[in-house]
GROMACS .gro file of C-alpha atoms in nm:
model
  126
    1MET     CA    1  -0.453   0.868   1.544
    2LYS     CA    2  -0.596   0.967   1.206
    3SER     CA    3  -0.778   0.728   0.977
    4CYS     CA    4  -0.916   0.714   0.627
    5VAL     CA    5  -1.108   0.473   0.403
    6LEU     CA    6  -1.076   0.501   0.026
    7THR     CA    7  -1.220   0.290  -0.258
    8GLU     CA    8  -1.078   0.301  -0.611
    9ASN     CA    9  -1.199   0.124  -0.926
   10PHE     CA   10  -0.962  -0.021  -1.187
   11SER     CA   11  -1.020  -0.174  -1.527
   12CYS     CA   12  -0.784  -0.467  -1.482
   13ASP     CA   13  -0.767  -0.809  -1.318
   14PRO     CA   14  -0.732  -0.817  -0.934
   15ASN     CA   15  -0.427  -1.045  -0.978
   16ARG     CA   16  -0.246  -0.766  -1.161
   17LEU     CA   17  -0.334  -0.517  -0.888
   18TRP     CA   18  -0.214  -0.764  -0.623
   19LEU     CA   19   0.118  -0.799  -0.802
   20TYR     CA   20   0.178  -0.425  -0.797
   21LEU     CA   21   0.049  -0.375  -0.442
   22SER     CA   22   0.271  -0.652  -0.307
   23LYS     CA   23   0.585  -0.533  -0.493
   24PRO     CA   24   0.630  -0.153  -0.468
   25THR     CA   25   0.941  -0.153  -0.689
   26LEU     CA   26   0.778  -0.346  -0.978
   27SER     CA   27   0.834  -0.137  -1.292
   28GLY     CA   28   0.909   0.158  -1.063
   29TRP     CA   29   0.536   0.220  -1.004
   30ARG     CA   30   0.598   0.371  -0.660
   31SER     CA   31   0.801   0.679  -0.747
   32ASP     CA   32   0.862   0.745  -0.375
   33VAL     CA   33   1.039   0.408  -0.324
   34THR     CA   34   1.395   0.310  -0.419
   35GLY     CA   35   1.417  -0.040  -0.269
   36TYR     CA   36   1.218  -0.326  -0.122
   37GLU     CA   37   1.331  -0.625   0.084
   38GLU     CA   38   1.097  -0.906   0.185
   39SER     CA   39   1.143  -1.191   0.435
   40ASP     CA   40   1.144  -1.550   0.309
   41ASP     CA   41   0.787  -1.606   0.427
   42GLY     CA   42   0.672  -1.273   0.277
   43MET     CA   43   0.522  -1.151   0.606
   44ASN     CA   44   0.784  -0.885   0.687
   45ALA     CA   45   0.925  -0.620   0.457
   46LYS     CA   46   1.145  -0.311   0.449
   47VAL     CA   47   1.065  -0.032   0.206
   48ILE     CA   48   1.351   0.206   0.133
   49ASN     CA   49   1.202   0.546   0.056
   50ARG     CA   50   1.346   0.805  -0.180
   51ASP     CA   51   1.415   1.037   0.117
   52GLY     CA   52   1.641   0.769   0.271
   53SER     CA   53   1.400   0.661   0.543
   54VAL     CA   54   1.297   0.299   0.591
   55THR     CA   55   0.943   0.177   0.648
   56ASP     CA   56   0.915  -0.156   0.832
   57ILE     CA   57   0.603  -0.354   0.746
   58HIS     CA   58   0.463  -0.655   0.929
   59PHE     CA   59   0.181  -0.828   0.742
   60THR     CA   60  -0.079  -0.997   0.959
   61ARG     CA   61  -0.273  -1.133   0.662
   62LYS     CA   62  -0.192  -1.185   0.294
   63GLU     CA   63  -0.457  -1.364   0.089
   64LYS     CA   64  -0.358  -1.353  -0.275
   65PRO     CA   65  -0.531  -1.176  -0.458
   66ARG     CA   66  -0.800  -1.073  -0.210
   67ALA     CA   67  -0.669  -0.907   0.107
   68MET     CA   68  -0.362  -0.763   0.275
   69ASN     CA   69  -0.348  -0.635   0.635
   70GLY     CA   70  -0.066  -0.526   0.858
   71THR     CA   71   0.121  -0.269   1.059
   72PHE     CA   72   0.400  -0.032   0.962
   73GLN     CA   73   0.651   0.202   1.119
   74ASN     CA   74   0.867   0.476   0.971
   75GLY     CA   75   1.050   0.668   1.241
   76ARG     CA   76   0.785   0.805   1.477
   77LYS     CA   77   0.506   0.738   1.227
   78LYS     CA   78   0.326   0.410   1.280
   79GLY     CA   79  -0.008   0.263   1.196
   80THR     CA   80  -0.219  -0.009   1.046
   81PHE     CA   81  -0.353  -0.075   0.699
   82ALA     CA   82  -0.601  -0.305   0.529
   83LEU     CA   83  -0.651  -0.363   0.157
   84ILE     CA   84  -0.938  -0.559   0.010
   85LEU     CA   85  -0.952  -0.637  -0.362
   86LEU     CA   86  -1.292  -0.707  -0.511
   87GLY     CA   87  -1.397  -0.808  -0.860
   88GLY     CA   88  -1.263  -1.034  -1.129
   89GLY     CA   89  -1.191  -1.056  -1.497
   90ASP     CA   90  -1.119  -0.713  -1.636
   91ALA     CA   91  -1.250  -0.499  -1.348
   92ALA     CA   92  -1.153  -0.464  -0.984
   93SER     CA   93  -1.194  -0.236  -0.687
   94VAL     CA   94  -0.947  -0.174  -0.408
   95GLU     CA   95  -1.077  -0.070  -0.069
   96CYS     CA   96  -0.805   0.074   0.156
   97THR     CA   97  -0.819   0.157   0.524
   98LEU     CA   98  -0.527   0.346   0.676
   99GLU     CA   99  -0.473   0.453   1.036
  100ILE     CA  100  -0.165   0.660   1.117
  101ASP     CA  101  -0.028   0.784   1.447
  102GLY     CA  102   0.256   1.034   1.473
  103ILE     CA  103   0.209   1.238   1.156
  104GLY     CA  104   0.144   1.561   1.338
  105LEU     CA  105  -0.144   1.800   1.350
  106PHE     CA  106  -0.165   1.852   0.974
  107GLY     CA  107  -0.104   1.494   0.855
  108LYS     CA  108  -0.352   1.366   0.600
  109PRO     CA  109  -0.383   0.988   0.554
  110LYS     CA  110  -0.638   1.041   0.274
  111LYS     CA  111  -0.383   1.241   0.075
  112LEU     CA  112  -0.126   0.961   0.119
  113LEU     CA  113  -0.375   0.701  -0.007
  114GLU     CA  114  -0.481   0.917  -0.301
  115GLU     CA  115  -0.116   0.962  -0.405
  116ARG     CA  116  -0.060   0.583  -0.398
  117MET     CA  117  -0.379   0.517  -0.596
  118THR     CA  118  -0.277   0.774  -0.860
  119MET     CA  119   0.057   0.594  -0.897
  120LEU     CA  120  -0.123   0.259  -0.921
  121HIS     CA  121  -0.361   0.388  -1.190
  122LYS     CA  122  -0.059   0.500  -1.396
  123ALA     CA  123   0.116   0.165  -1.346
  124VAL     CA  124  -0.176  -0.044  -1.471
  125GLY     CA  125  -0.253   0.197  -1.756
  126ASP     CA  126  -0.588   0.300  -1.619
   0.00000   0.00000   0.00000
């Protein structure tokens, strides 16, 4: 299992970040995603990736707009994640923890998180 912790600062309201983080297809901010389906209670989701694979997500905690935790699986890749949003008004920080199993010897969870944060910065105009 490989893990990574990353903190990013944004110059926008945590509610706006929450909206994007909870909806990967909103305004096409996640360029690696083509579809998103969520259960009625919002605690299970399927992310359809551009490569045709599907990532199943089970949220164990969703506290709008403060925290999101859960597990995911995409083929043989599986893991856990935790997001904590801090701040208020016109500034916020996102602390992400990602643990992945099954990505092979050269898998880099930090690179995956950095790619997502770059997309999020572009989406919020940061």
